[in-house]
Amino acid sequence: MPELPEVETVKNELLPHVTGRSITGITLFWEGIVKEPSAAEFCSGLTGQRILGIARRGKYMIFFLSGGDYLIIHLKMTGSLIVQKSTEEPPRFTRAVIHLDDGNSVFFRDPRKFGAMRLVEDRDRIVGKLGPEPLEADFTAQVLARRLAKRKAPMKALLCEQNLVAGIGSMYADEALFAAGIHPVRSAKSLSREEIERLYRAIRRILRAAIENKGASVSTYFRPDGSKGTAHFEFRVAHRGGKPCLVCGTPVERIVVRGRGSYFCPKCQPEKV
Ligand SMILES: [Zn+2]
């Protein structure tokens, strides 16, 4: 599933293609990808608008429109946004096409159909409750400690909670917990101050490196030009079940924590400390 580094990469790489462009029309191959308003209102509301820019918040992309409203896109499990000529054959599994006035289109490809598009006037209704952005200056170790305080849930589940910190999902939670030496089932309230600081630094370092590597293509993530990211080549535990830990050689294990497959090294991340 695309997480913060993947969505940030897609946003950055879409920007030069869409900024200042007008939307000449929308084609929907699957209406269910539009969550609000109705599919017909979505298409007519977007047509004729100019795209002023895109921001990312958590795993959402917010397109700023000349009419003052917002197109909000979530890639969910398997979505990608591909830019190519409008006249070219749509990529397989394309559910929606945003046609631009320069002859290019943005193709929303989404094999599993979990992706979502919204046209809204009030973006806070969608993204207003998200937790802090982990790469912003106002996200500090103290902020993380405060948000984890008194929480009994396993760390893996908490890091994936979008209202606690925005943008982290299963892959980068596993990587950050490994780097900090924290077992995924440990409760937040069991963490020492040093462990929280280690985790904080790991989150920032790992997300930044993954953005530099243009995201992780472990399954169906593609960049807007159709190429893959390389961040997964740096993974130390995520999606490495059974392979030797790169630090100690112990086989990496996979367990399910609150419904999420979680990879960890049992030696580097002891359950009891
Ligand atoms: Zn290890």
PDB file of C-alpha atoms and ligand atoms in Angstrom:
ATOM      1  CA  MET A   1       0.000   0.000   0.000  1.00  0.00           C
ATOM      2  CA  PRO A   2       1.355   3.428  -0.856  1.00  0.00           C
ATOM      3  CA  GLU A   3       2.437   5.242   2.307  1.00  0.00           C
ATOM      4  CA  LEU A   4       3.836   8.724   2.917  1.00  0.00           C
ATOM      5  CA  PRO A   5       7.008   8.331   0.764  1.00  0.00           C
ATOM      6  CA  GLU A   6       5.081   6.844  -2.150  1.00  0.00           C
ATOM      7  CA  VAL A   7       2.311   9.474  -2.050  1.00  0.00           C
ATOM      8  CA  GLU A   8       4.900  12.251  -1.665  1.00  0.00           C
ATOM      9  CA  THR A   9       6.742  10.910  -4.728  1.00  0.00           C
ATOM     10  CA  VAL A  10       3.562  10.708  -6.806  1.00  0.00           C
ATOM     11  CA  LYS A  11       2.632  14.259  -5.776  1.00  0.00           C
ATOM     12  CA  ASN A  12       6.095  15.632  -6.572  1.00  0.00           C
ATOM     13  CA  GLU A  13       6.261  13.905  -9.944  1.00  0.00           C
ATOM     14  CA  LEU A  14       2.703  14.835 -10.953  1.00  0.00           C
ATOM     15  CA  LEU A  15       3.169  18.518 -10.136  1.00  0.00           C
ATOM     16  CA  PRO A  16       5.085  19.534 -13.295  1.00  0.00           C
ATOM     17  CA  HIS A  17       2.530  17.735 -15.477  1.00  0.00           C
ATOM     18  CA  VAL A  18      -0.648  19.169 -13.946  1.00  0.00           C
ATOM     19  CA  THR A  19       0.164  22.587 -12.472  1.00  0.00           C
ATOM     20  CA  GLY A  20      -1.575  25.290 -14.496  1.00  0.00           C
ATOM     21  CA  ARG A  21      -3.353  22.748 -16.689  1.00  0.00           C
ATOM     22  CA  SER A  22      -7.099  22.838 -17.233  1.00  0.00           C
ATOM     23  CA  ILE A  23      -9.233  19.730 -16.939  1.00  0.00           C
ATOM     24  CA  THR A  24     -11.045  19.188 -20.228  1.00  0.00           C
ATOM     25  CA  GLY A  25     -13.053  16.182 -19.085  1.00  0.00           C
ATOM     26  CA  ILE A  26     -13.242  13.071 -16.928  1.00  0.00           C
ATOM     27  CA  THR A  27     -13.774   9.509 -18.088  1.00  0.00           C
ATOM     28  CA  LEU A  28     -14.972   7.012 -15.503  1.00  0.00           C
ATOM     29  CA  PHE A  29     -14.519   3.331 -16.304  1.00  0.00           C
ATOM     30  CA  TRP A  30     -15.725   2.470 -12.789  1.00  0.00           C
ATOM     31  CA  GLU A  31     -18.011   5.004 -11.078  1.00  0.00           C
ATOM     32  CA  GLY A  32     -17.383   3.520  -7.627  1.00  0.00           C
ATOM     33  CA  ILE A  33     -13.994   5.237  -7.467  1.00  0.00           C
ATOM     34  CA  VAL A  34     -15.868   8.539  -6.933  1.00  0.00           C
ATOM     35  CA  LYS A  35     -16.965   8.763  -3.292  1.00  0.00           C
ATOM     36  CA  GLU A  36     -18.570  12.210  -3.450  1.00  0.00           C
ATOM     37  CA  PRO A  37     -20.515  13.962  -4.882  1.00  0.00           C
ATOM     38  CA  SER A  38     -22.351  11.819  -7.464  1.00  0.00           C
ATOM     39  CA  ALA A  39     -20.302  10.589 -10.423  1.00  0.00           C
ATOM     40  CA  ALA A  40     -22.122  12.999 -12.748  1.00  0.00           C
ATOM     41  CA  GLU A  41     -21.581  15.990 -10.439  1.00  0.00           C
ATOM     42  CA  PHE A  42     -17.946  14.987  -9.973  1.00  0.00           C
ATOM     43  CA  CYS A  43     -17.308  15.008 -13.730  1.00  0.00           C
ATOM     44  CA  SER A  44     -19.187  18.226 -14.456  1.00  0.00           C
ATOM     45  CA  GLY A  45     -17.719  19.940 -11.374  1.00  0.00           C
ATOM     46  CA  LEU A  46     -14.131  19.205 -12.435  1.00  0.00           C
ATOM     47  CA  THR A  47     -14.470  19.919 -16.133  1.00  0.00           C
ATOM     48  CA  GLY A  48     -13.184  23.386 -17.006  1.00  0.00           C
ATOM     49  CA  GLN A  49     -11.293  23.869 -13.751  1.00  0.00           C
ATOM     50  CA  ARG A  50      -7.579  24.655 -13.656  1.00  0.00           C
ATOM     51  CA  ILE A  51      -5.251  22.745 -11.330  1.00  0.00           C
ATOM     52  CA  LEU A  52      -3.282  25.257  -9.243  1.00  0.00           C
ATOM     53  CA  GLY A  53      -1.129  22.765  -7.335  1.00  0.00           C
ATOM     54  CA  ILE A  54      -1.121  19.625  -5.205  1.00  0.00           C
ATOM     55  CA  ALA A  55      -0.392  19.144  -1.513  1.00  0.00           C
ATOM     56  CA  ARG A  56       0.030  15.901   0.381  1.00  0.00           C
ATOM     57  CA  ARG A  57      -1.509  15.350   3.809  1.00  0.00           C
ATOM     58  CA  GLY A  58      -0.892  11.894   5.276  1.00  0.00           C
ATOM     59  CA  LYS A  59      -1.636   9.488   2.421  1.00  0.00           C
ATOM     60  CA  TYR A  60      -4.032  11.927   0.716  1.00  0.00           C
ATOM     61  CA  MET A  61      -3.284  14.105  -2.313  1.00  0.00           C
ATOM     62  CA  ILE A  62      -5.154  17.412  -2.348  1.00  0.00           C
ATOM     63  CA  PHE A  63      -5.469  19.074  -5.750  1.00  0.00           C
ATOM     64  CA  PHE A  64      -6.124  22.821  -5.467  1.00  0.00           C
ATOM     65  CA  LEU A  65      -8.636  23.927  -8.100  1.00  0.00           C
ATOM     66  CA  SER A  66      -9.275  27.333  -9.653  1.00  0.00           C
ATOM     67  CA  GLY A  67     -12.901  27.239  -8.444  1.00  0.00           C
ATOM     68  CA  GLY A  68     -11.714  27.180  -4.817  1.00  0.00           C
ATOM     69  CA  ASP A  69     -12.705  23.568  -4.207  1.00  0.00           C
ATOM     70  CA  TYR A  70     -10.490  20.476  -3.941  1.00  0.00           C
ATOM     71  CA  LEU A  71     -10.001  17.165  -5.684  1.00  0.00           C
ATOM     72  CA  ILE A  72      -8.855  14.727  -2.997  1.00  0.00           C
ATOM     73  CA  ILE A  73      -7.354  11.397  -4.066  1.00  0.00           C
ATOM     74  CA  HIS A  74      -6.429   8.406  -1.910  1.00  0.00           C
ATOM     75  CA  LEU A  75      -4.532   5.572  -3.607  1.00  0.00           C
ATOM     76  CA  LYS A  76      -5.450   3.071  -0.850  1.00  0.00           C
ATOM     77  CA  MET A  77      -4.094  -0.470  -1.452  1.00  0.00           C
ATOM     78  CA  THR A  78      -3.150  -0.630  -5.114  1.00  0.00           C
ATOM     79  CA  GLY A  79      -3.763   2.755  -6.740  1.00  0.00           C
ATOM     80  CA  SER A  80      -1.356   4.633  -8.971  1.00  0.00           C
ATOM     81  CA  LEU A  81      -1.621   7.780 -11.073  1.00  0.00           C
ATOM     82  CA  ILE A  82       0.034   7.460 -14.469  1.00  0.00           C
ATOM     83  CA  VAL A  83       0.599  10.386 -16.860  1.00  0.00           C
ATOM     84  CA  GLN A  84       0.552   9.610 -20.560  1.00  0.00           C
ATOM     85  CA  LYS A  85      -0.901  10.923 -23.800  1.00  0.00           C
ATOM     86  CA  SER A  86      -4.703  10.957 -23.851  1.00  0.00           C
ATOM     87  CA  THR A  87      -4.646   9.107 -27.168  1.00  0.00           C
ATOM     88  CA  GLU A  88      -2.625   6.171 -25.774  1.00  0.00           C
ATOM     89  CA  GLU A  89      -4.260   2.972 -24.623  1.00  0.00           C
ATOM     90  CA  PRO A  90      -5.197   3.338 -20.920  1.00  0.00           C
ATOM     91  CA  PRO A  91      -3.034   1.201 -18.600  1.00  0.00           C
ATOM     92  CA  ARG A  92      -4.688  -2.042 -17.492  1.00  0.00           C
ATOM     93  CA  PHE A  93      -7.064  -1.584 -14.505  1.00  0.00           C
ATOM     94  CA  THR A  94      -7.610   2.133 -15.255  1.00  0.00           C
ATOM     95  CA  ARG A  95     -10.750   3.229 -13.363  1.00  0.00           C
ATOM     96  CA  ALA A  96     -10.758   6.956 -14.133  1.00  0.00           C
ATOM     97  CA  VAL A  97      -9.023   9.373 -16.497  1.00  0.00           C
ATOM     98  CA  ILE A  98      -8.479  13.104 -15.900  1.00  0.00           C
ATOM     99  CA  HIS A  99      -8.015  14.702 -19.327  1.00  0.00           C
ATOM    100  CA  LEU A 100      -5.784  17.787 -19.453  1.00  0.00           C
ATOM    101  CA  ASP A 101      -5.647  20.591 -21.995  1.00  0.00           C
ATOM    102  CA  ASP A 102      -2.113  19.745 -23.218  1.00  0.00           C
ATOM    103  CA  GLY A 103      -3.043  16.375 -24.681  1.00  0.00           C
ATOM    104  CA  ASN A 104      -1.930  14.382 -21.628  1.00  0.00           C
ATOM    105  CA  SER A 105      -4.145  12.623 -19.135  1.00  0.00           C
ATOM    106  CA  VAL A 106      -3.785  11.317 -15.608  1.00  0.00           C
ATOM    107  CA  PHE A 107      -4.872   7.667 -15.503  1.00  0.00           C
ATOM    108  CA  PHE A 108      -6.016   6.356 -12.122  1.00  0.00           C
ATOM    109  CA  ARG A 109      -5.020   2.716 -12.240  1.00  0.00           C
ATOM    110  CA  ASP A 110      -6.351   0.608  -9.371  1.00  0.00           C
ATOM    111  CA  PRO A 111      -6.467  -3.203  -9.690  1.00  0.00           C
ATOM    112  CA  ARG A 112      -8.233  -3.843  -6.360  1.00  0.00           C
ATOM    113  CA  LYS A 113     -10.672  -0.892  -6.565  1.00  0.00           C
ATOM    114  CA  PHE A 114     -10.085   0.495  -3.059  1.00  0.00           C
ATOM    115  CA  GLY A 115      -8.951   3.908  -4.354  1.00  0.00           C
ATOM    116  CA  ALA A 116     -11.041   7.012  -3.754  1.00  0.00           C
ATOM    117  CA  MET A 117     -11.654  10.381  -5.426  1.00  0.00           C
ATOM    118  CA  ARG A 118     -13.633  13.231  -3.920  1.00  0.00           C
ATOM    119  CA  LEU A 119     -14.559  16.705  -5.086  1.00  0.00           C
ATOM    120  CA  VAL A 120     -15.158  18.799  -1.952  1.00  0.00           C
ATOM    121  CA  GLU A 121     -15.385  22.401  -0.826  1.00  0.00           C
ATOM    122  CA  ASP A 122     -14.197  21.698   2.720  1.00  0.00           C
ATOM    123  CA  ARG A 123     -10.966  19.688   2.733  1.00  0.00           C
ATOM    124  CA  ASP A 124     -10.770  19.653   6.544  1.00  0.00           C
ATOM    125  CA  ARG A 125     -13.790  17.396   6.620  1.00  0.00           C
ATOM    126  CA  ILE A 126     -11.566  14.743   4.980  1.00  0.00           C
ATOM    127  CA  VAL A 127      -8.049  15.500   6.275  1.00  0.00           C
ATOM    128  CA  GLY A 128      -8.685  17.727   9.311  1.00  0.00           C
ATOM    129  CA  LYS A 129      -8.474  14.956  11.919  1.00  0.00           C
ATOM    130  CA  LEU A 130      -5.159  13.509  10.740  1.00  0.00           C
ATOM    131  CA  GLY A 131      -2.262  13.478  13.184  1.00  0.00           C
ATOM    132  CA  PRO A 132       0.904  15.540  12.692  1.00  0.00           C
ATOM    133  CA  GLU A 133       3.041  15.226   9.562  1.00  0.00           C
ATOM    134  CA  PRO A 134       6.113  13.261  10.687  1.00  0.00           C
ATOM    135  CA  LEU A 135       8.573  15.221   8.527  1.00  0.00           C
ATOM    136  CA  GLU A 136       7.382  18.690   9.537  1.00  0.00           C
ATOM    137  CA  ALA A 137       9.405  20.772  12.004  1.00  0.00           C
ATOM    138  CA  ASP A 138       6.581  20.799  14.561  1.00  0.00           C
ATOM    139  CA  PHE A 139       6.724  17.000  14.888  1.00  0.00           C
ATOM    140  CA  THR A 140       9.224  16.477  17.707  1.00  0.00           C
ATOM    141  CA  ALA A 141      10.107  13.568  19.994  1.00  0.00           C
ATOM    142  CA  GLN A 142       8.057  15.349  22.675  1.00  0.00           C
ATOM    143  CA  VAL A 143       5.020  15.468  20.380  1.00  0.00           C
ATOM    144  CA  LEU A 144       5.381  11.750  19.665  1.00  0.00           C
ATOM    145  CA  ALA A 145       5.792  10.965  23.378  1.00  0.00           C
ATOM    146  CA  ARG A 146       2.702  12.990  24.254  1.00  0.00           C
ATOM    147  CA  ARG A 147       0.601  11.272  21.605  1.00  0.00           C
ATOM    148  CA  LEU A 148       1.758   7.819  22.756  1.00  0.00           C
ATOM    149  CA  ALA A 149       1.251   8.586  26.445  1.00  0.00           C
ATOM    150  CA  LYS A 150      -1.011   6.135  28.281  1.00  0.00           C
ATOM    151  CA  ARG A 151      -1.733   4.170  25.103  1.00  0.00           C
ATOM    152  CA  LYS A 152      -1.836   0.423  25.754  1.00  0.00           C
ATOM    153  CA  ALA A 153      -2.191  -0.698  22.129  1.00  0.00           C
ATOM    154  CA  PRO A 154       0.704  -2.449  20.386  1.00  0.00           C
ATOM    155  CA  MET A 155       3.217  -0.065  18.833  1.00  0.00           C
ATOM    156  CA  LYS A 156       2.681  -1.495  15.366  1.00  0.00           C
ATOM    157  CA  ALA A 157      -1.031  -0.613  15.483  1.00  0.00           C
ATOM    158  CA  LEU A 158      -0.405   2.852  16.940  1.00  0.00           C
ATOM    159  CA  LEU A 159       2.159   3.850  14.313  1.00  0.00           C
ATOM    160  CA  CYS A 160      -0.358   2.934  11.603  1.00  0.00           C
ATOM    161  CA  GLU A 161      -3.115   5.019  13.237  1.00  0.00           C
ATOM    162  CA  GLN A 162      -3.522   8.020  10.940  1.00  0.00           C
ATOM    163  CA  ASN A 163      -4.901  10.226  13.722  1.00  0.00           C
ATOM    164  CA  LEU A 164      -1.796   9.591  15.844  1.00  0.00           C
ATOM    165  CA  VAL A 165       0.814  10.332  13.144  1.00  0.00           C
ATOM    166  CA  ALA A 166      -0.181  10.820   9.506  1.00  0.00           C
ATOM    167  CA  GLY A 167       1.190   8.839   6.575  1.00  0.00           C
ATOM    168  CA  ILE A 168       2.878   5.825   8.186  1.00  0.00           C
ATOM    169  CA  GLY A 169       1.579   2.378   7.224  1.00  0.00           C
ATOM    170  CA  SER A 170       2.669  -1.189   7.711  1.00  0.00           C
ATOM    171  CA  MET A 171       5.992  -1.134   5.814  1.00  0.00           C
ATOM    172  CA  TYR A 172       7.496   1.973   7.369  1.00  0.00           C
ATOM    173  CA  ALA A 173       6.130   1.115  10.834  1.00  0.00           C
ATOM    174  CA  ASP A 174       8.005  -2.207  10.624  1.00  0.00           C
ATOM    175  CA  GLU A 175      11.179  -0.484   9.443  1.00  0.00           C
ATOM    176  CA  ALA A 176      11.033   2.233  12.132  1.00  0.00           C
ATOM    177  CA  LEU A 177      10.366  -0.268  14.936  1.00  0.00           C
ATOM    178  CA  PHE A 178      13.283  -2.418  13.764  1.00  0.00           C
ATOM    179  CA  ALA A 179      15.627   0.565  13.622  1.00  0.00           C
ATOM    180  CA  ALA A 180      14.564   1.556  17.135  1.00  0.00           C
ATOM    181  CA  GLY A 181      14.844  -2.026  18.487  1.00  0.00           C
ATOM    182  CA  ILE A 182      11.186  -2.115  19.540  1.00  0.00           C
ATOM    183  CA  HIS A 183       9.069  -5.273  19.207  1.00  0.00           C
ATOM    184  CA  PRO A 184       5.830  -4.581  17.266  1.00  0.00           C
ATOM    185  CA  VAL A 185       3.534  -5.899  20.032  1.00  0.00           C
ATOM    186  CA  ARG A 186       5.008  -3.802  22.843  1.00  0.00           C
ATOM    187  CA  SER A 187       2.554  -1.295  24.269  1.00  0.00           C
ATOM    188  CA  ALA A 188       3.304   2.396  23.961  1.00  0.00           C
ATOM    189  CA  LYS A 189       3.299   2.850  27.712  1.00  0.00           C
ATOM    190  CA  SER A 190       6.093   0.284  28.104  1.00  0.00           C
ATOM    191  CA  LEU A 191       8.512   2.454  26.092  1.00  0.00           C
ATOM    192  CA  SER A 192      11.300   4.368  27.797  1.00  0.00           C
ATOM    193  CA  ARG A 193      12.020   7.956  26.906  1.00  0.00           C
ATOM    194  CA  GLU A 194      15.171   6.807  25.086  1.00  0.00           C
ATOM    195  CA  GLU A 195      13.171   4.313  23.042  1.00  0.00           C
ATOM    196  CA  ILE A 196      10.685   6.982  21.988  1.00  0.00           C
ATOM    197  CA  GLU A 197      13.529   9.262  20.948  1.00  0.00           C
ATOM    198  CA  ARG A 198      15.143   6.446  18.993  1.00  0.00           C
ATOM    199  CA  LEU A 199      11.822   5.692  17.313  1.00  0.00           C
ATOM    200  CA  TYR A 200      11.287   9.359  16.490  1.00  0.00           C
ATOM    201  CA  ARG A 201      14.683   9.637  14.792  1.00  0.00           C
ATOM    202  CA  ALA A 202      14.124   6.329  12.965  1.00  0.00           C
ATOM    203  CA  ILE A 203      10.749   7.479  11.584  1.00  0.00           C
ATOM    204  CA  ARG A 204      12.205  10.700  10.184  1.00  0.00           C
ATOM    205  CA  ARG A 205      15.338   9.092   8.762  1.00  0.00           C
ATOM    206  CA  ILE A 206      13.503   6.160   7.140  1.00  0.00           C
ATOM    207  CA  LEU A 207      10.737   8.273   5.584  1.00  0.00           C
ATOM    208  CA  ARG A 208      13.255  10.780   4.195  1.00  0.00           C
ATOM    209  CA  ALA A 209      15.418   8.035   2.698  1.00  0.00           C
ATOM    210  CA  ALA A 210      12.361   6.375   1.136  1.00  0.00           C
ATOM    211  CA  ILE A 211      11.339   9.668  -0.505  1.00  0.00           C
ATOM    212  CA  GLU A 212      14.875  10.016  -1.900  1.00  0.00           C
ATOM    213  CA  ASN A 213      14.472   6.511  -3.332  1.00  0.00           C
ATOM    214  CA  LYS A 214      11.067   7.448  -4.845  1.00  0.00           C
ATOM    215  CA  GLY A 215       9.049   5.039  -2.737  1.00  0.00           C
ATOM    216  CA  ALA A 216       8.919   1.264  -2.358  1.00  0.00           C
ATOM    217  CA  SER A 217       7.560  -0.957  -5.133  1.00  0.00           C
ATOM    218  CA  VAL A 218       6.906  -4.158  -3.216  1.00  0.00           C
ATOM    219  CA  SER A 219       3.620  -4.820  -4.999  1.00  0.00           C
ATOM    220  CA  THR A 220       1.664  -2.530  -7.286  1.00  0.00           C
ATOM    221  CA  TYR A 221       3.124   0.916  -6.642  1.00  0.00           C
ATOM    222  CA  PHE A 222       4.242   2.823  -9.719  1.00  0.00           C
ATOM    223  CA  ARG A 223       5.494   6.369 -10.217  1.00  0.00           C
ATOM    224  CA  PRO A 224       3.570   8.668 -12.612  1.00  0.00           C
ATOM    225  CA  ASP A 225       5.938   7.755 -15.479  1.00  0.00           C
ATOM    226  CA  GLY A 226       5.170   4.066 -14.921  1.00  0.00           C
ATOM    227  CA  SER A 227       8.544   3.266 -13.340  1.00  0.00           C
ATOM    228  CA  LYS A 228       9.112   1.737  -9.913  1.00  0.00           C
ATOM    229  CA  GLY A 229      10.646   3.148  -6.748  1.00  0.00           C
ATOM    230  CA  THR A 230      13.701   1.585  -5.130  1.00  0.00           C
ATOM    231  CA  ALA A 231      13.085   2.229  -1.408  1.00  0.00           C
ATOM    232  CA  HIS A 232      12.280  -1.441  -0.774  1.00  0.00           C
ATOM    233  CA  PHE A 233      15.887  -2.373  -1.597  1.00  0.00           C
ATOM    234  CA  GLU A 234      16.791  -0.680   1.700  1.00  0.00           C
ATOM    235  CA  PHE A 235      14.210  -2.581   3.762  1.00  0.00           C
ATOM    236  CA  ARG A 236      15.723  -4.448   6.675  1.00  0.00           C
ATOM    237  CA  VAL A 237      12.675  -6.399   7.852  1.00  0.00           C
ATOM    238  CA  ALA A 238       9.566  -5.389   5.865  1.00  0.00           C
ATOM    239  CA  HIS A 239       8.632  -8.136   3.389  1.00  0.00           C
ATOM    240  CA  ARG A 240      11.781 -10.093   4.355  1.00  0.00           C
ATOM    241  CA  GLY A 241      10.097 -12.925   6.296  1.00  0.00           C
ATOM    242  CA  GLY A 242      12.430 -15.924   6.744  1.00  0.00           C
ATOM    243  CA  LYS A 243      15.489 -14.076   5.465  1.00  0.00           C
ATOM    244  CA  PRO A 244      18.407 -13.442   7.826  1.00  0.00           C
ATOM    245  CA  CYS A 245      18.378 -10.210   9.819  1.00  0.00           C
ATOM    246  CA  LEU A 246      20.979  -7.916   8.272  1.00  0.00           C
ATOM    247  CA  VAL A 247      22.289  -7.041  11.742  1.00  0.00           C
ATOM    248  CA  CYS A 248      22.381 -10.395  13.602  1.00  0.00           C
ATOM    249  CA  GLY A 249      21.529 -13.125  11.094  1.00  0.00           C
ATOM    250  CA  THR A 250      18.429 -14.384  12.969  1.00  0.00           C
ATOM    251  CA  PRO A 251      15.583 -15.162  10.522  1.00  0.00           C
ATOM    252  CA  VAL A 252      13.112 -12.274  10.220  1.00  0.00           C
ATOM    253  CA  GLU A 253       9.681 -13.323  11.524  1.00  0.00           C
ATOM    254  CA  ARG A 254       6.189 -12.343  10.428  1.00  0.00           C
ATOM    255  CA  ILE A 255       3.310 -12.107  12.876  1.00  0.00           C
ATOM    256  CA  VAL A 256      -0.128 -10.530  12.594  1.00  0.00           C
ATOM    257  CA  VAL A 257      -0.689  -7.560  14.923  1.00  0.00           C
ATOM    258  CA  ARG A 258      -4.263  -6.208  14.970  1.00  0.00           C
ATOM    259  CA  GLY A 259      -4.813  -7.561  11.491  1.00  0.00           C
ATOM    260  CA  ARG A 260      -1.554  -6.270  10.017  1.00  0.00           C
ATOM    261  CA  GLY A 261       1.250  -8.504   8.822  1.00  0.00           C
ATOM    262  CA  SER A 262       4.299  -7.366  10.793  1.00  0.00           C
ATOM    263  CA  TYR A 263       7.931  -8.226  10.143  1.00  0.00           C
ATOM    264  CA  PHE A 264      10.544  -8.045  12.897  1.00  0.00           C
ATOM    265  CA  CYS A 265      13.787  -9.584  14.158  1.00  0.00           C
ATOM    266  CA  PRO A 266      13.137 -11.494  17.394  1.00  0.00           C
ATOM    267  CA  LYS A 267      16.688 -10.876  18.598  1.00  0.00           C
ATOM    268  CA  CYS A 268      17.109  -7.181  17.715  1.00  0.00           C
ATOM    269  CA  GLN A 269      13.539  -6.393  18.866  1.00  0.00           C
ATOM    270  CA  PRO A 270      12.969  -8.365  22.091  1.00  0.00           C
ATOM    271  CA  GLU A 271       9.365  -8.612  23.267  1.00  0.00           C
ATOM    272  CA  LYS A 272      10.358  -8.326  26.937  1.00  0.00           C
ATOM    273  CA  VAL A 273      12.905  -5.724  27.961  1.00  0.00           C
TER     274      VAL A 273
HETATM  275 ZN    ZN B   1      18.489  -9.030  14.227  1.00  0.00          ZN
END
